[in-house]
PDB file of C-alpha atoms in Angstrom:
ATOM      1  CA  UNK A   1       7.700   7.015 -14.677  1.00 73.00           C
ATOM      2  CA  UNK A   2       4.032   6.352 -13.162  1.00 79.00           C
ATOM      3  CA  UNK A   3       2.760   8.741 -10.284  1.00 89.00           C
ATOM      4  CA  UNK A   4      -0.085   8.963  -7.814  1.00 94.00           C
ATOM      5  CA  UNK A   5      -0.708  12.203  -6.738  1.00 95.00           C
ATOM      6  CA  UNK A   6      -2.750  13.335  -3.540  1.00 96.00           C
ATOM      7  CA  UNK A   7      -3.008  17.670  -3.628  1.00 87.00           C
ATOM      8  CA  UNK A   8      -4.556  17.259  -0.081  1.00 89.00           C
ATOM      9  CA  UNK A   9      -2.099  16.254   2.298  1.00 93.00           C
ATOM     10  CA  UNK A  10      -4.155  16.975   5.702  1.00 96.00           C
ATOM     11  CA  UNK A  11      -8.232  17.903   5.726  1.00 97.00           C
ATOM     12  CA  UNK A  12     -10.063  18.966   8.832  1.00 97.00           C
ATOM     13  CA  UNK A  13     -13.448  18.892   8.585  1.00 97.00           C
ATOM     14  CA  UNK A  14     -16.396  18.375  11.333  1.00 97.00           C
ATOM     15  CA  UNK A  15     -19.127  16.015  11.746  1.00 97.00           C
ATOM     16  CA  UNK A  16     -21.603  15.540   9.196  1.00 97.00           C
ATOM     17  CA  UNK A  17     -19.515  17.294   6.257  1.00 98.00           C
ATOM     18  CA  UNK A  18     -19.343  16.426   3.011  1.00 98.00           C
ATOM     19  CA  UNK A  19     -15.467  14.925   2.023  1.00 97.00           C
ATOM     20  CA  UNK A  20     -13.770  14.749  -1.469  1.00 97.00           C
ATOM     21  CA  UNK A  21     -10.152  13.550  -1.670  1.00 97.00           C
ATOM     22  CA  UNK A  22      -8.402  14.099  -4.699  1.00 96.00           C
ATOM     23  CA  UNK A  23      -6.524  11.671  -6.830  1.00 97.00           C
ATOM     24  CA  UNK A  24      -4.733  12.041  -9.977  1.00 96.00           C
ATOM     25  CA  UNK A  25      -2.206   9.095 -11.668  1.00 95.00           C
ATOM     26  CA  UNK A  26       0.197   9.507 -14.583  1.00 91.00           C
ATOM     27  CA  UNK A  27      -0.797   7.738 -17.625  1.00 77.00           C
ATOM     28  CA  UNK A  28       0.991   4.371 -17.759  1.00 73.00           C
ATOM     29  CA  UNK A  29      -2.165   2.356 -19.875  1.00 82.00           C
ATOM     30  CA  UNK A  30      -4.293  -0.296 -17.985  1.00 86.00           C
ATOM     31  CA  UNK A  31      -4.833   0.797 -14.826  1.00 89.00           C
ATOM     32  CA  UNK A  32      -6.918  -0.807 -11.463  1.00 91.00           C
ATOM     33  CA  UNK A  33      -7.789   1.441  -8.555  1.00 93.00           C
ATOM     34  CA  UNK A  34      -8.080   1.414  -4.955  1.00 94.00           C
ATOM     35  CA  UNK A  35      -8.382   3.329  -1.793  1.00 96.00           C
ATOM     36  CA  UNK A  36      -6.454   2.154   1.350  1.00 96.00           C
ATOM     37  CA  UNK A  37      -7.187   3.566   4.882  1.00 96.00           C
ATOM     38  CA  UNK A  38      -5.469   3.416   7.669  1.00 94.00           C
ATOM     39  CA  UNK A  39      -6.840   4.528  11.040  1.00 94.00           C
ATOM     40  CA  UNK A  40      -4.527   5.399  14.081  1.00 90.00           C
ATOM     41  CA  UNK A  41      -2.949   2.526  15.298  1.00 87.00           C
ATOM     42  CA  UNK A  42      -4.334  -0.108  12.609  1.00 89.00           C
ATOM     43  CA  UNK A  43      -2.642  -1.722   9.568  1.00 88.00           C
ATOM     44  CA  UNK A  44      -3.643  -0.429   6.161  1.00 92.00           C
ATOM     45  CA  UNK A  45      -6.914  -1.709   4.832  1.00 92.00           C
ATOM     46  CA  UNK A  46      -9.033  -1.794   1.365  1.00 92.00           C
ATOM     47  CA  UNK A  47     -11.573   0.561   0.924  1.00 95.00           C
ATOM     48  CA  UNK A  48     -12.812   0.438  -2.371  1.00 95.00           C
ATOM     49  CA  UNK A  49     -11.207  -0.630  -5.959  1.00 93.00           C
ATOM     50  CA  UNK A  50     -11.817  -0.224  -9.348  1.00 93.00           C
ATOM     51  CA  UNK A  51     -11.269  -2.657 -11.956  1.00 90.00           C
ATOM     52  CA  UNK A  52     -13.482  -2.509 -15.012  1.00 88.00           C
ATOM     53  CA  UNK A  53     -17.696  -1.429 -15.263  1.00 91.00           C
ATOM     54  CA  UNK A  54     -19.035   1.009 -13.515  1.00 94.00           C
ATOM     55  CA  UNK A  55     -16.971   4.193 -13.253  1.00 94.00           C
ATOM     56  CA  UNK A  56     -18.771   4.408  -9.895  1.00 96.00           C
ATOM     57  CA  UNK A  57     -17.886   2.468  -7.244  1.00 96.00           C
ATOM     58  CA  UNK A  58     -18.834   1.683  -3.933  1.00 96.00           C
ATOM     59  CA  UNK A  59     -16.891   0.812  -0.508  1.00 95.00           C
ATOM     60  CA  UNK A  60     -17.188  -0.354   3.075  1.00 93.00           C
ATOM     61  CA  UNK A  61     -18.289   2.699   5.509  1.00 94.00           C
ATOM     62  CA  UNK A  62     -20.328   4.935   3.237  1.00 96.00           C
ATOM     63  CA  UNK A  63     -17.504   5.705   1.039  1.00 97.00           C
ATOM     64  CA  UNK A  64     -17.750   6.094  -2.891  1.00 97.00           C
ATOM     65  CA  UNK A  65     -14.998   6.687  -5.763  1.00 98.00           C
ATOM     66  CA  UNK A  66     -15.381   7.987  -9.080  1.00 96.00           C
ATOM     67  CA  UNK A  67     -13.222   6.871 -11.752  1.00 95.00           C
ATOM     68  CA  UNK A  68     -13.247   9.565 -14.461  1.00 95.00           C
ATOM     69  CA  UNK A  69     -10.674   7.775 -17.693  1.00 92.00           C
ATOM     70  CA  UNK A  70     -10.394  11.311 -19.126  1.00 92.00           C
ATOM     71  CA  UNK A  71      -9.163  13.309 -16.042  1.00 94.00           C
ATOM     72  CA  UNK A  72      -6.578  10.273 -14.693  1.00 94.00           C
ATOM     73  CA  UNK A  73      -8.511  10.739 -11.795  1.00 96.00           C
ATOM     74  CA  UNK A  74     -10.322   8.790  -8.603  1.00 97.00           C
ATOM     75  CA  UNK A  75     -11.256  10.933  -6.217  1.00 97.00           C
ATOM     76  CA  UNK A  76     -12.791   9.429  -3.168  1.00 98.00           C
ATOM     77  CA  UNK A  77     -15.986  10.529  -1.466  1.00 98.00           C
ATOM     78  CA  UNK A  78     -18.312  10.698   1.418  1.00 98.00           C
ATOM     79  CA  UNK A  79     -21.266  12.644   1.705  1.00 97.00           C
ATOM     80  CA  UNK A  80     -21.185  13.085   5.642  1.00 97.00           C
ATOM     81  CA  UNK A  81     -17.909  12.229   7.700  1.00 98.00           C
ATOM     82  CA  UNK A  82     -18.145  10.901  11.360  1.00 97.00           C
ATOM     83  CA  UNK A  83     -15.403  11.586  13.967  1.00 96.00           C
ATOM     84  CA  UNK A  84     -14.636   7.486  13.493  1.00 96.00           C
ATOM     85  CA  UNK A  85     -13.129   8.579   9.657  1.00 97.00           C
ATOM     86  CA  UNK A  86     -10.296   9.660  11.215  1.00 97.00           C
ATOM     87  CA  UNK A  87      -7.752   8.488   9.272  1.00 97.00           C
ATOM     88  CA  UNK A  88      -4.923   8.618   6.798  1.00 97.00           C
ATOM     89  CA  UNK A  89      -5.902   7.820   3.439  1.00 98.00           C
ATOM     90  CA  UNK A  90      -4.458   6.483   0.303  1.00 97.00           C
ATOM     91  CA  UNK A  91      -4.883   6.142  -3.261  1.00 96.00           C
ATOM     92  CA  UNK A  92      -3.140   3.309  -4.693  1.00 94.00           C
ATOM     93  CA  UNK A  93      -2.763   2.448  -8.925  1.00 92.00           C
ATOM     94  CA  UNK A  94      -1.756  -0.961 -10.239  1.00 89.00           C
ATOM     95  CA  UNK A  95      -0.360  -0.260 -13.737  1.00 83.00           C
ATOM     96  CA  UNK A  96      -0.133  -2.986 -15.879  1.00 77.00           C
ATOM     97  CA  UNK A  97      -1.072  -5.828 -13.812  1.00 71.00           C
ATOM     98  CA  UNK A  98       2.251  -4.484 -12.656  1.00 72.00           C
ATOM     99  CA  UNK A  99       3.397  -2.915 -10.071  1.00 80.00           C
ATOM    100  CA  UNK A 100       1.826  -0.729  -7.399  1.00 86.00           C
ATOM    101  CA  UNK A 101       2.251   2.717  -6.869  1.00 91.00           C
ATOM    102  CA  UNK A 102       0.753   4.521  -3.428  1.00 94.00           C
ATOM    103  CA  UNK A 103       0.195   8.226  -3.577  1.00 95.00           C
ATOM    104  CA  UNK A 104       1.682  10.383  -0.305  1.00 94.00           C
ATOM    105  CA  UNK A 105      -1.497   9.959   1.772  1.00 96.00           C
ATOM    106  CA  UNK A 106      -4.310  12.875   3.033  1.00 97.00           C
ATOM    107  CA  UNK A 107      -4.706  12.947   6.881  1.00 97.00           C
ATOM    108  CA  UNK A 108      -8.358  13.484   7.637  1.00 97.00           C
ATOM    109  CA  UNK A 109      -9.219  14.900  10.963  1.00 97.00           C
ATOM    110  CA  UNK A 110     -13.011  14.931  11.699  1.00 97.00           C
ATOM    111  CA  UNK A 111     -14.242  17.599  14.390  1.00 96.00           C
ATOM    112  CA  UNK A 112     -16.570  15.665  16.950  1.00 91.00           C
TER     113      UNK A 112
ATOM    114  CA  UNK B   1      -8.386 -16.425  10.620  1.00 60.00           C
ATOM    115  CA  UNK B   2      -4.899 -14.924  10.818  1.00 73.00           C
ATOM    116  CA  UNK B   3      -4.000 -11.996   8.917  1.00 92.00           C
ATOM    117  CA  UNK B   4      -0.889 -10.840   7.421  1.00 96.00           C
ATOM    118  CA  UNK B   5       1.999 -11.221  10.350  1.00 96.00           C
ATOM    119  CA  UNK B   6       5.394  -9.561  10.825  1.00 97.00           C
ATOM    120  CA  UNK B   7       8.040  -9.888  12.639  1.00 97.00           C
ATOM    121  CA  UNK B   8       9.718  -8.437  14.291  1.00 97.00           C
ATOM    122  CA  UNK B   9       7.789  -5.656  14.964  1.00 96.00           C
ATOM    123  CA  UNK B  10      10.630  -3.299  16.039  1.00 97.00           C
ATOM    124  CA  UNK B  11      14.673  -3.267  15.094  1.00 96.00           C
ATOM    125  CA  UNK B  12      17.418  -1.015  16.010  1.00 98.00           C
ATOM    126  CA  UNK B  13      20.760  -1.851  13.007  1.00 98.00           C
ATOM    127  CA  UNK B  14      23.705   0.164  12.575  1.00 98.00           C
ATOM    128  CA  UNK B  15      24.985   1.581   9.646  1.00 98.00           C
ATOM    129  CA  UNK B  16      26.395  -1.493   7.387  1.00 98.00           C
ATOM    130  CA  UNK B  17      24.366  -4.458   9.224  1.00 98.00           C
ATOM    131  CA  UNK B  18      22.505  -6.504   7.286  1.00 98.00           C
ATOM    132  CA  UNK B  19      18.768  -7.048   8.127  1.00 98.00           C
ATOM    133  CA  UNK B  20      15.849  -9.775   7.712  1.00 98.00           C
ATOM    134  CA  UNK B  21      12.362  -9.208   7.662  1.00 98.00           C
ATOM    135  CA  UNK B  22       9.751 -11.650   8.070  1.00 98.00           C
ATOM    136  CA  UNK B  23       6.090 -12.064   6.829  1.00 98.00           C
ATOM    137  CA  UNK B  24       3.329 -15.079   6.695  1.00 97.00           C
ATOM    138  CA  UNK B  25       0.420 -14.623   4.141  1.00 96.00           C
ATOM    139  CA  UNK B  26      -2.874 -14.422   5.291  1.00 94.00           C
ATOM    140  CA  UNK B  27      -4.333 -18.067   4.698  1.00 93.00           C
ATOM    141  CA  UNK B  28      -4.894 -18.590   1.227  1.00 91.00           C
ATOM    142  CA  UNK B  29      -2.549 -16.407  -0.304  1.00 93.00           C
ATOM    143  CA  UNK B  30       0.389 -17.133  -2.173  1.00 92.00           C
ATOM    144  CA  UNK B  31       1.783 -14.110  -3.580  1.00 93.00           C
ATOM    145  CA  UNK B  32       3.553 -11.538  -1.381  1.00 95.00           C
ATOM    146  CA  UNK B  33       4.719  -8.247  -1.633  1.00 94.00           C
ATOM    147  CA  UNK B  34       6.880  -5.926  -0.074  1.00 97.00           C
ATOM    148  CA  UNK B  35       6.836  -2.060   0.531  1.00 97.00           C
ATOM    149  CA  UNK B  36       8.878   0.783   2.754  1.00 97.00           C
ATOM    150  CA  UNK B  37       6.955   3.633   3.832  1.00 95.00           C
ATOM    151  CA  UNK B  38       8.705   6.312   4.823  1.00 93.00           C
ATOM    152  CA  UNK B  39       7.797   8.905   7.568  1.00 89.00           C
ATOM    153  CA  UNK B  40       5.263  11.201   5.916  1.00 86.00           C
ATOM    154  CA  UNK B  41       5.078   9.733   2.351  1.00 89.00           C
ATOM    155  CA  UNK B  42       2.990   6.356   1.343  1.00 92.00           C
ATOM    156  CA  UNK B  43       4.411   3.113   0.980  1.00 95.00           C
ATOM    157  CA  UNK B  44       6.585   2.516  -2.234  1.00 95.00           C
ATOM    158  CA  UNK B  45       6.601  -0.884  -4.054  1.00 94.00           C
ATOM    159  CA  UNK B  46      10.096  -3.151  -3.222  1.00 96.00           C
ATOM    160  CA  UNK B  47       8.962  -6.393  -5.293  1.00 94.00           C
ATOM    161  CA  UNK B  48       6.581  -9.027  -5.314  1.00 93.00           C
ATOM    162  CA  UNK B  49       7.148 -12.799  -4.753  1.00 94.00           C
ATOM    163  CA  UNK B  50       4.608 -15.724  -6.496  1.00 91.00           C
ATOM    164  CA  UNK B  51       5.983 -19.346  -6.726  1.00 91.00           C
ATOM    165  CA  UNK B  52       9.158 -18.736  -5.159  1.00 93.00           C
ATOM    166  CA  UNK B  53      10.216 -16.186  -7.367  1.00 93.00           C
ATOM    167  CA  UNK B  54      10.602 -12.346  -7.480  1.00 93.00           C
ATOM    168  CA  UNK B  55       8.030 -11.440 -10.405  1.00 89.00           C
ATOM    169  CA  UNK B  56       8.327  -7.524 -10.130  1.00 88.00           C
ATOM    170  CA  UNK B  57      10.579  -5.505  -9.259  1.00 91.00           C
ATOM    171  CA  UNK B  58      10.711  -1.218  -7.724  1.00 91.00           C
ATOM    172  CA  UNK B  59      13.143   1.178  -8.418  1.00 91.00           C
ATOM    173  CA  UNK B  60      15.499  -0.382  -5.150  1.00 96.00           C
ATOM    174  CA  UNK B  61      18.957  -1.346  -5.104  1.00 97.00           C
ATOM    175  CA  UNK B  62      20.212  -4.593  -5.188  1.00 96.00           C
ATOM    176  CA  UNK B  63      21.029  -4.628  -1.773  1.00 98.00           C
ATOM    177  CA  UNK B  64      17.522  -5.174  -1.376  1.00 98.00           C
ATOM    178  CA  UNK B  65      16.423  -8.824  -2.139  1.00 97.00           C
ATOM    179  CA  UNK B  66      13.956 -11.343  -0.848  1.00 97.00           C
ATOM    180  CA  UNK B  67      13.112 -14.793  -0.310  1.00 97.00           C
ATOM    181  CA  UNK B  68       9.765 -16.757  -1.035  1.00 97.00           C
ATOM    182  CA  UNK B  69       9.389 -20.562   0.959  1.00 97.00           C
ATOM    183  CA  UNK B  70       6.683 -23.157  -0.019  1.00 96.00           C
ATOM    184  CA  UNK B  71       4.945 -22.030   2.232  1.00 95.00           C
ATOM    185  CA  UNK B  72       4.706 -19.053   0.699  1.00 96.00           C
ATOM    186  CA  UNK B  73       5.820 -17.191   3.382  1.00 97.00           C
ATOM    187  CA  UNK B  74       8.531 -14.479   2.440  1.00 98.00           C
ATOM    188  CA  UNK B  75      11.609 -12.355   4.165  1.00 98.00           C
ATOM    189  CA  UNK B  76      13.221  -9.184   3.163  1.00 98.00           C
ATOM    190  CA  UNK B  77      17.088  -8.888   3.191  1.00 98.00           C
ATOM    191  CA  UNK B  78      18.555  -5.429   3.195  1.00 98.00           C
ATOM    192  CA  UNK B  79      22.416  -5.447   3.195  1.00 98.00           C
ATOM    193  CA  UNK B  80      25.225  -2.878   3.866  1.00 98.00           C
ATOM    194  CA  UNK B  81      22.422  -0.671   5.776  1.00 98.00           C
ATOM    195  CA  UNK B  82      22.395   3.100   5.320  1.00 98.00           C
ATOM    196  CA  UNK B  83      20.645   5.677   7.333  1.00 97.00           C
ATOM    197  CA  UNK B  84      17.968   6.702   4.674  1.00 97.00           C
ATOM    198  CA  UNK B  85      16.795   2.947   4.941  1.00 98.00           C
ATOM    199  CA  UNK B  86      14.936   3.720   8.147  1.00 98.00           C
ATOM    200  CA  UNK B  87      11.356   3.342   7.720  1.00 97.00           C
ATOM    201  CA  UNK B  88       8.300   1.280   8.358  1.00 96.00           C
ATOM    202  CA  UNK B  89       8.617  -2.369   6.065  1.00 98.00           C
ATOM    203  CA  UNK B  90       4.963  -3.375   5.190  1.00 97.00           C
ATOM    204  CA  UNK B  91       4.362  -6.950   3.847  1.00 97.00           C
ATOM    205  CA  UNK B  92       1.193  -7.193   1.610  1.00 95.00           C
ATOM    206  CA  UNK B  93      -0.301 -10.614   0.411  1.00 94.00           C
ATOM    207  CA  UNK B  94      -2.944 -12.153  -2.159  1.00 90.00           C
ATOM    208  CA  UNK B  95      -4.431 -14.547  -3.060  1.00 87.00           C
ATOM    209  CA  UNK B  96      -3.114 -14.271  -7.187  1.00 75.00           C
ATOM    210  CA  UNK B  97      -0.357 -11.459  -8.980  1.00 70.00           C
ATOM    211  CA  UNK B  98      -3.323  -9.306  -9.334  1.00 72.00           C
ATOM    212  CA  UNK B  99      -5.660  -9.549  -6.157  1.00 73.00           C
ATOM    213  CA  UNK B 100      -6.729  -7.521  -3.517  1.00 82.00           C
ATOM    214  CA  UNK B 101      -3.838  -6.944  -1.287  1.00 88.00           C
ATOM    215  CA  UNK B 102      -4.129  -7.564   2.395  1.00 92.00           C
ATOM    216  CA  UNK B 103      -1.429  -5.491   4.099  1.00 94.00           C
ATOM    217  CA  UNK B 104       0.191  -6.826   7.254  1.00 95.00           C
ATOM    218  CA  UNK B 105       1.281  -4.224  10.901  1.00 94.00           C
ATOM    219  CA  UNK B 106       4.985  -3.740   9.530  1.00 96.00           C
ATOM    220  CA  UNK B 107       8.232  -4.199  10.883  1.00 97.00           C
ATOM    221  CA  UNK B 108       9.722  -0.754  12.172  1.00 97.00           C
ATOM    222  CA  UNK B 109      13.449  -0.294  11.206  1.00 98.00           C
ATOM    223  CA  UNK B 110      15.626   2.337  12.400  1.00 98.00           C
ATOM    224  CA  UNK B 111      19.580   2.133  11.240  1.00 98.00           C
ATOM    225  CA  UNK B 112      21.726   4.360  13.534  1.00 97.00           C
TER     226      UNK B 112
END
């Protein structure tokens, strides 16, 4: 059966730090990619997705995800974090054109 | 613009109720999907509705089924309730089977 795998299941961090959130999926052949967050109190929300091109990809709020075919991976990052990235996060694989699959979520707490 | 809506946005059941669970698409949309998140874990994929019908399917019991209207919008039954079914329900819509999903604030059930 797919998985979505997050190792990082709560990250503190403070202001101005560099953040890198791992994500790892099962094989399960064509595969689109996205980040949710959700910050306290608010619904779920897109950060970034993959679908085809550039391996790189770019999101709202200074975020970035790499999408390395080799590794099964997408790890999502951020160069310096702000005290407003406070959030849960989650990486999310469509298999198939199929069904979703949501890993467990990382909890990000940013130090003011 | 409205969003993704639920309602309600809070239920109490016992044990062996039966449930429904409402969502509206965001405008535009006409596919619908429906997920339970469970405390401390990220949300896991019930099924997804286009034209009226129930195109994919999780790994939930049959006690779990769903209704699309022409309007597109969609409810969630869940029969013979069991404790383990408490969680938060989160309807997701888009605007095809394989768009960006737009998640809505959930419905919070608790079976006692």
């Amino acid at each position: 059966a797919q998985s979505v795998s997050q190792h990082n299941h709560h990250v503190i961090l403070s202001e101005a730090a560099s953040l890198e959130l791992g994500c790892n999926y099962s094989y399960g052949g064509t595969v689109n990619l996205f980040w949710y967050v959700q910050y306290p109190g608010q619904h779920l929300q897109l950060l970034l997705k993959y679908f085809s091109g550039d391996p790189l990809v770019k999101g709202i709020k200074g975020f970035e995800a790499e999408f390395i075919k080799s590794k099964f991976s997408f790890n999502l990052r951020k160069p310096s974090v702000q005290w407003s990235d406070t959030a849960e996060y989650f990486c999310a694989v469509f298999y198939n054109f199929n069904k979703f699959y949501f890993g467990s979520g990382t909890k990000l707490n940013v130090k003011p | 613009d409205a969003g993704v809506t639920q309602s309600p946005t809070h239920l109490i059941k016992t044990r062996g109720q039966q449930v429904t669970l409402r969502c509206s698409p965001k405008s535009g949309h006409d596919t619908v999907s429906w997920y339970q998140q469970a405390l401390g874990q990220g949300p896991q994929f019930i099924f997804q509705y286009y034209e009226e019908e129930e195109r994919q399917r999780g790994n939930f019991p049959d006690r779990f089924s769903g209704h699309q209207f022409p309007n597109y919008s969609s409810e969630l039954n869940v029969n013979a309730l069991l404790l383990g079914d408490s969680a938060l329900y989160l309807c997701a819509s888009s605007f095809d089977r394989f768009g960006e999903q737009y998640f809505g604030p959930g419905t919070r059930l608790t079976v006692t």
